[in-house]
mmCIF file of C-alpha atoms in Angstrom:
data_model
loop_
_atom_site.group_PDB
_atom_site.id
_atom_site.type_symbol
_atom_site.label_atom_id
_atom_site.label_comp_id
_atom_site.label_asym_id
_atom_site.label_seq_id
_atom_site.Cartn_x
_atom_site.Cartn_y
_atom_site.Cartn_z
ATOM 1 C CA UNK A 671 127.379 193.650 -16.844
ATOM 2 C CA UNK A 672 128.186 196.274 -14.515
ATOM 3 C CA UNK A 673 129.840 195.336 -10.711
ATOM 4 C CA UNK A 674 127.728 195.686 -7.999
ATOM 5 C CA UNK A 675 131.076 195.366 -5.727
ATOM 6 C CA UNK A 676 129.629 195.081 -2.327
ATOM 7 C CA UNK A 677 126.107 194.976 -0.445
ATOM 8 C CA UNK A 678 124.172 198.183 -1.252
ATOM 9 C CA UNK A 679 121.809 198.906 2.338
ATOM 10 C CA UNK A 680 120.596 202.109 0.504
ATOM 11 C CA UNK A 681 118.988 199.615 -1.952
ATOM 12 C CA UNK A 682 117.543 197.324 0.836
ATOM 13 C CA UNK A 683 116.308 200.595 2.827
ATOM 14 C CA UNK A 684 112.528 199.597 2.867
ATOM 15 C CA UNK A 685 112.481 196.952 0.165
ATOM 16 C CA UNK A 686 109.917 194.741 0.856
ATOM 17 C CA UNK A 687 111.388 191.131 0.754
ATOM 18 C CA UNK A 688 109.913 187.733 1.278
ATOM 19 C CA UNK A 689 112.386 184.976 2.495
ATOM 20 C CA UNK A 690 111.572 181.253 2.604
ATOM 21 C CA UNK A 691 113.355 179.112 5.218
ATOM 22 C CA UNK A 692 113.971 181.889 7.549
ATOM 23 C CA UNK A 693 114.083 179.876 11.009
ATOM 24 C CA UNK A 694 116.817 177.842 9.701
ATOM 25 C CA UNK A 695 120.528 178.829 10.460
ATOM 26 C CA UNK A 696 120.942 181.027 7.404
ATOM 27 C CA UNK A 697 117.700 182.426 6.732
ATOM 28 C CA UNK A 698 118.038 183.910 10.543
ATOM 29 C CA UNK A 699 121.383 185.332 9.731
ATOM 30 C CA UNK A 700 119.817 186.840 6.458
ATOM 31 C CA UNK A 701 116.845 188.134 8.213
ATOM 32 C CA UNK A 702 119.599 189.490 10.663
ATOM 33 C CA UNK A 703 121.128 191.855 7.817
ATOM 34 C CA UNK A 704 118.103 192.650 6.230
ATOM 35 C CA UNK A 705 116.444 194.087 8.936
ATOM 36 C CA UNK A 706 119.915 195.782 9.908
ATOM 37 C CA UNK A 707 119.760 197.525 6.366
ATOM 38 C CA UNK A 708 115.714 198.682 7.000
ATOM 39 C CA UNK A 709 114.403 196.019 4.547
ATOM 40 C CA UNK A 710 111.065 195.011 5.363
ATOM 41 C CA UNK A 711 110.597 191.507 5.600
ATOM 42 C CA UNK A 712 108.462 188.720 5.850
ATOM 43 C CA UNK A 713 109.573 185.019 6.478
ATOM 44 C CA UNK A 714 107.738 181.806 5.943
ATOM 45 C CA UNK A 715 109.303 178.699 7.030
ATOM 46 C CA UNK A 716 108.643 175.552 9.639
ATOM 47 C CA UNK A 717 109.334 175.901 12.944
ATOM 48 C CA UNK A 718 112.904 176.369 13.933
ATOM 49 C CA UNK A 719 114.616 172.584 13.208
ATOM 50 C CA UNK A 720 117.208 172.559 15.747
ATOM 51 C CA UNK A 721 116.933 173.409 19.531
ATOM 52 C CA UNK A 722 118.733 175.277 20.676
ATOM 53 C CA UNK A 723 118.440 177.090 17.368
ATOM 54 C CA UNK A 724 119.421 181.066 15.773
ATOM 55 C CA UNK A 725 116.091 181.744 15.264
ATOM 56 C CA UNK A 726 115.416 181.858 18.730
ATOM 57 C CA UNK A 727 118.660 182.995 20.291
ATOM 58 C CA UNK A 728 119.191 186.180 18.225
ATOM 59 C CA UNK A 729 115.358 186.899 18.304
ATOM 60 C CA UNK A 730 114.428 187.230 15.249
ATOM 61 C CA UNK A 731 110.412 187.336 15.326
ATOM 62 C CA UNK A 732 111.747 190.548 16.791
ATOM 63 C CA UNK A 733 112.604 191.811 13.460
ATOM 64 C CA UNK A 734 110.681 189.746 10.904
ATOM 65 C CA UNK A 735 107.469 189.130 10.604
ATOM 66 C CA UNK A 736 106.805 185.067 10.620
ATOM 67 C CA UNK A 737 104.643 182.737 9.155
ATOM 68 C CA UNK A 738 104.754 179.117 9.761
ATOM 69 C CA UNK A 739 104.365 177.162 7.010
ATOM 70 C CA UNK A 740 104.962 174.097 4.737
ATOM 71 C CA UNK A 741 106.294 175.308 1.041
ATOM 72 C CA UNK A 742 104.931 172.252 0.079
ATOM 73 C CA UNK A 743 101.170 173.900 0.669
ATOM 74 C CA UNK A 744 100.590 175.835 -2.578
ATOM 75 C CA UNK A 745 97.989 177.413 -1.698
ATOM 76 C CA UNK A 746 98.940 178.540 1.761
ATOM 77 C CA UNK A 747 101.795 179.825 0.195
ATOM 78 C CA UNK A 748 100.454 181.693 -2.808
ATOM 79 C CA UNK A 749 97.568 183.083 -0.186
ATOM 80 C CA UNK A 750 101.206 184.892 1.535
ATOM 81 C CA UNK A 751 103.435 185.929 -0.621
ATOM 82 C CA UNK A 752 100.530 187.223 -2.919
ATOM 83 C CA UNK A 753 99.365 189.137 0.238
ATOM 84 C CA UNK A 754 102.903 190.736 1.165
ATOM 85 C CA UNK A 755 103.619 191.582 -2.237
ATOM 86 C CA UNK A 756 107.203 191.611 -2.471
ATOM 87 C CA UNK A 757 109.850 193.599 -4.264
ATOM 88 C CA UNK A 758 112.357 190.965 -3.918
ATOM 89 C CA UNK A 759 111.592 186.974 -2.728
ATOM 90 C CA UNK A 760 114.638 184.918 -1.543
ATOM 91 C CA UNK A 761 114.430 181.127 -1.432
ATOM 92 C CA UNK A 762 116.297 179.574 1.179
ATOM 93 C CA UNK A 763 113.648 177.095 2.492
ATOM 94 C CA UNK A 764 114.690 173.069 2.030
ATOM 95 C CA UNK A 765 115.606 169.512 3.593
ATOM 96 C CA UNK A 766 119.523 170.292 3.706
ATOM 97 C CA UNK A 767 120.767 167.566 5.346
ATOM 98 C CA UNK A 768 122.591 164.859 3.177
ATOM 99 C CA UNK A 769 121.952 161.802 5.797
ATOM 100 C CA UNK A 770 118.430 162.759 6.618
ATOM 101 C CA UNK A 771 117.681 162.402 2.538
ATOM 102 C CA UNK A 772 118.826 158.612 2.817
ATOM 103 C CA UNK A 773 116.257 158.042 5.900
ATOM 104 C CA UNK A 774 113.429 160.150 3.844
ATOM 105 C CA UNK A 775 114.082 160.607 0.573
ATOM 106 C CA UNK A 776 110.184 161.807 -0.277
ATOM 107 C CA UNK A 777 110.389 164.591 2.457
ATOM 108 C CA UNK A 778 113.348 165.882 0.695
ATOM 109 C CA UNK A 779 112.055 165.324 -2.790
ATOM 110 C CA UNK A 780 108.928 166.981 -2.334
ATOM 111 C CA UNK A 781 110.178 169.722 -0.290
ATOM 112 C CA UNK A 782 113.439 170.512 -2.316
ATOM 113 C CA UNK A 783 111.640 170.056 -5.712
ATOM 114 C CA UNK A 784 108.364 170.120 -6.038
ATOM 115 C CA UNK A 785 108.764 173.125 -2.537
ATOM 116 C CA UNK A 786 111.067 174.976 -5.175
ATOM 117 C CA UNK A 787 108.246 174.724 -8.295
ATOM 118 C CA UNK A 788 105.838 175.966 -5.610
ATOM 119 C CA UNK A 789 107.673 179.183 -4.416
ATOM 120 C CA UNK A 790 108.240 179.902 -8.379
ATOM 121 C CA UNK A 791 104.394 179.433 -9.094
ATOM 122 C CA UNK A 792 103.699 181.714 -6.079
ATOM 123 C CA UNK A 793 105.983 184.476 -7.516
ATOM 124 C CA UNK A 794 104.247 184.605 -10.940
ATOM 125 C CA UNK A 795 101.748 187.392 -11.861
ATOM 126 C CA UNK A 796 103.337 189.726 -8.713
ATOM 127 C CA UNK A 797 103.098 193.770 -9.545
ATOM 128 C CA UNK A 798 106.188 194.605 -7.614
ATOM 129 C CA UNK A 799 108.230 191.456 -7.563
ATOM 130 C CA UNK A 800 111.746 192.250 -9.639
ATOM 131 C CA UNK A 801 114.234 189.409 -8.149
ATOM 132 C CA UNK A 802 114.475 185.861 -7.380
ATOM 133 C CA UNK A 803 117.437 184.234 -5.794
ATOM 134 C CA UNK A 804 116.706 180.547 -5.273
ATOM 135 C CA UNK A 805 119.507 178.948 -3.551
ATOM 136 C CA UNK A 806 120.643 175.382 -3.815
ATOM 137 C CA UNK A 807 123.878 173.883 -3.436
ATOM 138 C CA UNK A 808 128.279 173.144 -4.518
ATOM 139 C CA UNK A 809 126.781 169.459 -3.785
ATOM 140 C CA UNK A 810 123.943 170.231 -7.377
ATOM 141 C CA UNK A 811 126.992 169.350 -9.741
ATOM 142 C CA UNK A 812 127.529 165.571 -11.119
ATOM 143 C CA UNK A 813 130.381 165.127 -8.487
ATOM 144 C CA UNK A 814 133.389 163.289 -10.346
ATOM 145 C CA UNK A 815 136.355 163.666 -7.305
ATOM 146 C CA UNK A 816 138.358 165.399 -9.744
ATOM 147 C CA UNK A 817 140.751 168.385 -8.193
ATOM 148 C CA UNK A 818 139.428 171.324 -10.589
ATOM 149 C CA UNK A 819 136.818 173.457 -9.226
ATOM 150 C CA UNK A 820 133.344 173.598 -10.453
ATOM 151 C CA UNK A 821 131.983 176.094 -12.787
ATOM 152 C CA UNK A 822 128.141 176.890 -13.665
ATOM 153 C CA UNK A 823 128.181 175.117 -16.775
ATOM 154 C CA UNK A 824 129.037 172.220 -15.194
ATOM 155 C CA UNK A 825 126.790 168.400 -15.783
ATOM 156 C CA UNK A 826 124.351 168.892 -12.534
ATOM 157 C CA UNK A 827 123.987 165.446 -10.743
ATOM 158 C CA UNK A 828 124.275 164.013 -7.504
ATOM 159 C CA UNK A 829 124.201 160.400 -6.542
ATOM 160 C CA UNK A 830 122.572 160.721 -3.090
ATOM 161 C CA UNK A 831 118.678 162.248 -2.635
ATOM 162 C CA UNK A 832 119.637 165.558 -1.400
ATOM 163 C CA UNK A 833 122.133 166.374 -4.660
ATOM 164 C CA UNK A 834 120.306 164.620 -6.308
ATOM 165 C CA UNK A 835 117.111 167.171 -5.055
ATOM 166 C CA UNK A 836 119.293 170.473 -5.377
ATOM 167 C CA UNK A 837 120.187 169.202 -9.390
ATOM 168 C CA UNK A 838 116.497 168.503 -9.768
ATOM 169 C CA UNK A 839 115.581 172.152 -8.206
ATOM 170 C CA UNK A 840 118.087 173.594 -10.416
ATOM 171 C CA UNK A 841 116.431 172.505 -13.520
ATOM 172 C CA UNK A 842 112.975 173.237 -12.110
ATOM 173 C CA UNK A 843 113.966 177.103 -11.749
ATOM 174 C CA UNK A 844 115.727 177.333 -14.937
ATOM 175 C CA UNK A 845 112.553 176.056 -16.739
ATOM 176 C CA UNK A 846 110.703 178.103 -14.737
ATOM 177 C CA UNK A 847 112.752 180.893 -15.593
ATOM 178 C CA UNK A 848 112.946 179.982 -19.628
ATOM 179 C CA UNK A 849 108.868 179.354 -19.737
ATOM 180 C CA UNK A 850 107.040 181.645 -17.343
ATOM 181 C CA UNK A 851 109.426 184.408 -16.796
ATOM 182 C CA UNK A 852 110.772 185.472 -19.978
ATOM 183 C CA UNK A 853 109.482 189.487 -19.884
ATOM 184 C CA UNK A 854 111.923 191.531 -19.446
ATOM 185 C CA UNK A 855 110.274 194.146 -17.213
ATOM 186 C CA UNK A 856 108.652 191.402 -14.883
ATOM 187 C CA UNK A 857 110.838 189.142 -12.117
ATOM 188 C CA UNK A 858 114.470 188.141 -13.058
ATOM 189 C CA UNK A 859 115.202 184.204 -11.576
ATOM 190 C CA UNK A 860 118.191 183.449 -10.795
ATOM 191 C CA UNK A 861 120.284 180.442 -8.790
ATOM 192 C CA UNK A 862 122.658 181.052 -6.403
ATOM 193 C CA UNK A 863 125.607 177.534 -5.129
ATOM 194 C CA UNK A 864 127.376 178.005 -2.164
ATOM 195 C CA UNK A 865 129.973 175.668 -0.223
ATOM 196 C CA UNK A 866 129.802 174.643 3.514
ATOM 197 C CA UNK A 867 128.915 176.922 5.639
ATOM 198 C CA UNK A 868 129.272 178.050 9.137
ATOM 199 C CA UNK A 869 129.147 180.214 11.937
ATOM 200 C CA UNK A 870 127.750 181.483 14.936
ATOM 201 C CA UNK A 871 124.571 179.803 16.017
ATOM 202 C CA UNK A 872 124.658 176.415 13.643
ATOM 203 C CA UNK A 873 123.224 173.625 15.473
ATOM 204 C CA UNK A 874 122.457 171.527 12.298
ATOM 205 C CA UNK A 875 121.435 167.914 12.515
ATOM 206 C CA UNK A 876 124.793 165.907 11.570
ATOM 207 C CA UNK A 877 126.542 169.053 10.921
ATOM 208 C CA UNK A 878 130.455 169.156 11.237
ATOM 209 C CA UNK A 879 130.628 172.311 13.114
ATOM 210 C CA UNK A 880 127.648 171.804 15.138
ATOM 211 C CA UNK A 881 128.255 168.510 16.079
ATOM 212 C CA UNK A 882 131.913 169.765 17.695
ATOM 213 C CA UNK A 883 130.483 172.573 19.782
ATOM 214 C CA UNK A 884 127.796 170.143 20.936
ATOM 215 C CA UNK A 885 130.299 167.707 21.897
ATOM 216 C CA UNK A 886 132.726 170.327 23.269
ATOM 217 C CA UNK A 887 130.070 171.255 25.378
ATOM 218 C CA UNK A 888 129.533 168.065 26.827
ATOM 219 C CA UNK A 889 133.427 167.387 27.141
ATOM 220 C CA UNK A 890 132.566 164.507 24.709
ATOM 221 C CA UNK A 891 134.962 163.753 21.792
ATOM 222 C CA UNK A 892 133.295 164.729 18.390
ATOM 223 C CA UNK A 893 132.511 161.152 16.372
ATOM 224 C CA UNK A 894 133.394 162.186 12.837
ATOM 225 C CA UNK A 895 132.346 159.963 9.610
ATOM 226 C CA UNK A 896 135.044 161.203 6.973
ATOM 227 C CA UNK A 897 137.935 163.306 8.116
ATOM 228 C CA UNK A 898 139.635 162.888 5.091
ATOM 229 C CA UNK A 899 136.826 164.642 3.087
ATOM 230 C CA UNK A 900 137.985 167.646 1.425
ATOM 231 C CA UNK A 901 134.749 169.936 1.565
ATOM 232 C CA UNK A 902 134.718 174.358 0.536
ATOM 233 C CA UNK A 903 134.750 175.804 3.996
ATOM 234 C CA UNK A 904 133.076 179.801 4.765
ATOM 235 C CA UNK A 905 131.012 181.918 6.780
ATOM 236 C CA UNK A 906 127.316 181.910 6.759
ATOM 237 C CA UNK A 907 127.630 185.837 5.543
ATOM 238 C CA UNK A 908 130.288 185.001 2.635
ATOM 239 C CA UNK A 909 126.953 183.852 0.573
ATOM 240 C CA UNK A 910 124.736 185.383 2.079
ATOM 241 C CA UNK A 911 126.557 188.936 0.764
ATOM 242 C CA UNK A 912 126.321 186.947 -3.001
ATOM 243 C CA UNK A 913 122.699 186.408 -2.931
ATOM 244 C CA UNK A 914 121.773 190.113 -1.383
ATOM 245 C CA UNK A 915 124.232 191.376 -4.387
ATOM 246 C CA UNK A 916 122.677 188.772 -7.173
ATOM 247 C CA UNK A 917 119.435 190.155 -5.831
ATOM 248 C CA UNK A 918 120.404 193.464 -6.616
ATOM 249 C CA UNK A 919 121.701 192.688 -9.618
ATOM 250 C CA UNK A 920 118.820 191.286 -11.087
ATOM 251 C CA UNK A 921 116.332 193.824 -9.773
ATOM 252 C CA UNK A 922 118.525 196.671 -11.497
ATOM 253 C CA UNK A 923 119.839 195.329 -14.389
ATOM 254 C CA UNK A 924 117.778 192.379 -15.427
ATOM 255 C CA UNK A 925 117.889 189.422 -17.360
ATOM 256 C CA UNK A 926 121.314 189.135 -18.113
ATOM 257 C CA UNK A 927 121.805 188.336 -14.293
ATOM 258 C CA UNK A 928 119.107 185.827 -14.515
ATOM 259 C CA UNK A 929 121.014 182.958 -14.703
ATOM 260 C CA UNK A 930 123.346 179.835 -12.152
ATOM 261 C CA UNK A 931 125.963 181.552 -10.114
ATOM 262 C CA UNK A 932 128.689 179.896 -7.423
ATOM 263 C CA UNK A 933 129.639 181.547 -3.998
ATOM 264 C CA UNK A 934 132.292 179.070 -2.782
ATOM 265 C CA UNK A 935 135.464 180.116 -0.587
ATOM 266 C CA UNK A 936 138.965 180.805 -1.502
ATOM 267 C CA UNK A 937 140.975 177.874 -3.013
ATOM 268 C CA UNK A 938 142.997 178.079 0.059
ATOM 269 C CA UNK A 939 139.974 177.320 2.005
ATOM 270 C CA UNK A 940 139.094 174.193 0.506
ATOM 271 C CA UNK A 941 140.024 171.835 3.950
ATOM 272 C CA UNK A 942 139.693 168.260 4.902
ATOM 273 C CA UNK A 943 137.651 167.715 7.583
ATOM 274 C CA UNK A 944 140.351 166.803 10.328
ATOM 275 C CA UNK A 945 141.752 169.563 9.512
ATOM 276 C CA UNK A 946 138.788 171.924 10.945
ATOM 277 C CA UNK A 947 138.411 169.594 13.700
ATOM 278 C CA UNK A 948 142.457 169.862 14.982
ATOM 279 C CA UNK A 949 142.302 173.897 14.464
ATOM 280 C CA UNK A 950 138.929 173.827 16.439
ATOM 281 C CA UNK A 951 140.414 171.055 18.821
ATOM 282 C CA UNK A 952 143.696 173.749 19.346
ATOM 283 C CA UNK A 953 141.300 176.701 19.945
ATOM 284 C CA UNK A 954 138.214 175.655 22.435
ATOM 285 C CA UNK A 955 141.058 173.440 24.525
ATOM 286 C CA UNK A 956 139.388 172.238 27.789
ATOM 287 C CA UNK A 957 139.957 168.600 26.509
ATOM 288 C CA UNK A 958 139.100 168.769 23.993
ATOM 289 C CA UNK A 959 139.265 165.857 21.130
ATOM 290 C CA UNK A 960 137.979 163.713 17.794
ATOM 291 C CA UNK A 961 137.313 160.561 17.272
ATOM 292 C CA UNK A 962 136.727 158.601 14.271
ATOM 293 C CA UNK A 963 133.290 156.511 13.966
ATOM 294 C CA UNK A 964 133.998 153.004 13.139
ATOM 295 C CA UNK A 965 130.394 152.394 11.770
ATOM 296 C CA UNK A 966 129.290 151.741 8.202
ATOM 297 C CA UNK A 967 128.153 155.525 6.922
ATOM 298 C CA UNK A 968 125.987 156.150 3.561
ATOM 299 C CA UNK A 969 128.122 157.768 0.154
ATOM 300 C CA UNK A 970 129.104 161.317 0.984
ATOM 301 C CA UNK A 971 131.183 163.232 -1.740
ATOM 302 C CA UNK A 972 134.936 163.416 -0.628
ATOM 303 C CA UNK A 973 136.002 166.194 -2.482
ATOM 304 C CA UNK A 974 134.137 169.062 -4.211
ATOM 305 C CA UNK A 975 135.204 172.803 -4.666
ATOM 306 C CA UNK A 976 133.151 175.660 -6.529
ATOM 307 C CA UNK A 977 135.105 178.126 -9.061
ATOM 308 C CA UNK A 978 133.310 181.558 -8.250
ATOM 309 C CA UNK A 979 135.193 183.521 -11.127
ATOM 310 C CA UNK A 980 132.119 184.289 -12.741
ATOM 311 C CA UNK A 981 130.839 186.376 -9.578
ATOM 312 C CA UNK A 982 134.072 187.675 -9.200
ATOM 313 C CA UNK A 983 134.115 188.943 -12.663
ATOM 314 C CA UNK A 984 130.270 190.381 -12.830
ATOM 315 C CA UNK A 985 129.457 190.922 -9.229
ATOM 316 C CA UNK A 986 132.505 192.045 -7.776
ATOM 317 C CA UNK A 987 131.413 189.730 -5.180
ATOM 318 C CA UNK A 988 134.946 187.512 -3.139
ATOM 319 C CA UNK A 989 135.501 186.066 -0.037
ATOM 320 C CA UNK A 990 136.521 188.273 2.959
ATOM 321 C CA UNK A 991 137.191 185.863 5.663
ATOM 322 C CA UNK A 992 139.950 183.349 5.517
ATOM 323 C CA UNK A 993 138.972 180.139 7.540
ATOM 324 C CA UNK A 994 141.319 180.067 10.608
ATOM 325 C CA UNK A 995 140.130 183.657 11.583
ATOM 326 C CA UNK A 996 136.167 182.551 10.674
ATOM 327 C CA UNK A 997 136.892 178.889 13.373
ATOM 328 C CA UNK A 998 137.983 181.611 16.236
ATOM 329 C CA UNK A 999 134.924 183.619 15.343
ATOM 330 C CA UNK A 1000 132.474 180.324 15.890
ATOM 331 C CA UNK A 1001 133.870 179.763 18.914
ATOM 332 C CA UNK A 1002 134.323 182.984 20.545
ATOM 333 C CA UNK A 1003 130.481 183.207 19.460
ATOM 334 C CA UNK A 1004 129.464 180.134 21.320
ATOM 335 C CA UNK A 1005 131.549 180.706 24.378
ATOM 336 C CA UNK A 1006 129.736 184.096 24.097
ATOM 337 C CA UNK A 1007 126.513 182.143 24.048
ATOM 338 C CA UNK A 1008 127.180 179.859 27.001
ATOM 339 C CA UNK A 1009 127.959 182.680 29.303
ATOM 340 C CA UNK A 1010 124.618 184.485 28.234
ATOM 341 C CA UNK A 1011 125.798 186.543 26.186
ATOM 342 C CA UNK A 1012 123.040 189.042 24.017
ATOM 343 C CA UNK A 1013 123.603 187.205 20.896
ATOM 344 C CA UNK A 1014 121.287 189.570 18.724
ATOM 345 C CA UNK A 1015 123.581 192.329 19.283
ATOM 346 C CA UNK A 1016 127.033 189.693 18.845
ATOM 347 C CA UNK A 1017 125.090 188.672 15.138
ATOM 348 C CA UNK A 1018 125.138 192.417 14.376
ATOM 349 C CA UNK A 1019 128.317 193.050 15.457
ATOM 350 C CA UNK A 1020 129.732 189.928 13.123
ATOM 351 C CA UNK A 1021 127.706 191.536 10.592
ATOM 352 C CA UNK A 1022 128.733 195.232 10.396
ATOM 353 C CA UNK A 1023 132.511 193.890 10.697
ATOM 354 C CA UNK A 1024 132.359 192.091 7.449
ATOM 355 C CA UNK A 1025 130.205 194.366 5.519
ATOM 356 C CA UNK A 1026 132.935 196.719 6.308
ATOM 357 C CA UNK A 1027 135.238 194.599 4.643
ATOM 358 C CA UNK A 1028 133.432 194.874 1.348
#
């Protein structure tokens, strides 16, 4: 395997790529840098899940042509990506919240899974199509609270519905991948695990670092579940690089990219949770302050890292951002925000600083 080392916009420059999920926090972010790089692109997602929400602040039906839609509708979804044709298709689109599985476990079921089966069926039989990334999730791997980091050929698992639905879409894409993708010369599939992330714009239902600039906004204290937690902390665009680079990879060299790979942070950047919230306490000030909720919560894992070696080793692909610098960057981004700040142009900004980094 030969390093790709870094994002490549020369290879994006007029690529036509279809991205799933693209209203949500990281599909606008990736629709960002794709249009920033002259990709053409075409997203098909719900409408935006959060308001406020990225999609909307950073304008991104600006850049990307939208389609709302359900991936759960085969054949509305075969009907566009057959029409668009795309040379590369990245799947970001699911149900991504861990407490919002327990209340609806069949939304996120048939959206993560049988969604994921659909998006792979829709990609068969295209003339151009060369790459696809499907993305899941650290939380995919039978989670044992050991202190090693998890590598791809680790048991997948995950004891509540949304791991549980990222193992499950796992498996779907590798049998996709082993049954109706096998020619060499047609699509590569591949998976792509990332940690936490965060950034600029995350509003996320039940989200650690949405839920404290929503509160520090208000001058409320943040109500925090499991400070104790130790979770793989990075910014939206350390992933976001891995995929665009596994993309890459498997549209130039093929089928021995084609295959589970793990974006996670630095081991240094594995944090508990109060120890974002007293860094992000120290730098918004005003007030403000965290407070622990005394109410009965469903499981969530308490520790979980990723081992990224393996995309270290073949990609060339590490983290650039150490955590206390990416916390100043979310806030400085919001307090951008609040005072009406052009948040398009702050996204771009964020993005041509760590692409120089590369």
């Amino acid at each position: 395997m030969e390093k790709i080392g870094k994002v490549n916009p020369s290879f994006w420059n007029r690529k036509k790529v279809y991205l799933t999920g693209h209203t949500g926090f990281k599909g606008s972010w990736l629709s960002l840098w794709l249009h920033s790089m002259g990709a053409e692109v075409k997203g098909y997602a719900l409408d935006p899940p959060t308001a406020p929400a990225l999609f909307e602040v950073a304008k991104i039906a600006d850049f990307v042509e939208t389609e709302i839609g359900d991936i759960r509708d085969l054949d509305k979804l075969t009907q566009s990506i057959q029409t668009f044709n795309p040379d590369v298709l990245l799947h970001l689109a699911a149900q991504s919240i861990v407490l919002k599985s327990y209340v609806d476990p069949i939304e996120t079921y048939t959206t993560n899974v049988l969604g994921t089966a659909n998006v792979l069926q829709a990609g068969r039989k295209l003339p151009n199509l060369k790459a696809i990334v499907s993305v899941t999730t650290d939380k995919c791997y039978e989670n044992r609270e050991w202190v090693w980091s998890y590598r791809e050929n680790e048991p997948l698992g995950g004891r509540d519905p949304y791991s549980s639905s990222k193992a499950c879409a796992e498996l779907v894409t590798a049998s996709f991948r082993d049954s109706f993708f096998t020619d060499p010369q047609g699509p590569q599939v591949a998976t792509a695990r990332a940690g936490n992330v965060i950034g600029g714009g995350d509003w996320t239902e039940n989200g650690l670092i949405a839920d404290i600039i929503r509160a520090f906004g208000q001058a409320k204290p943040v109500i925090v579940r499991n400070p104790l937690a130790i979770r793989p902390w990075q910014h939206v665009l350390e992933p976001l690089g891995g995929y665009l680079m596994l993309a890459e990879a498997l549209y130039t060299d093929g089928a021995q990219y084609a295959q589970a790979w793990n974006f996670g942070p630095s081991e240094e950047d594995c944090k508990p949770v109060n120890w974002i919230l007293d860094r992000m306490v120290n730098l918004w000030g005003d007030g403000a302050s965290w407070e622990l909720d005394q109410d009965a919560n469903p499981h969530e894992a308490r520790f979980l890292k990723l081992d990224s070696s393996k995309a270290a080793a073949y990609l060339g692909w590490t983290p650039q951002w150490r955590l206390e610098g990416v916390l100043d960057n979310v806030v400085q981004w919001h307090r951008e925000w609040h005072a009406g700040a052009d948040m398009t142009h702050r996204c771009l900004n964020d993005i041509a600083t760590y692409t120089k980094l590369m």
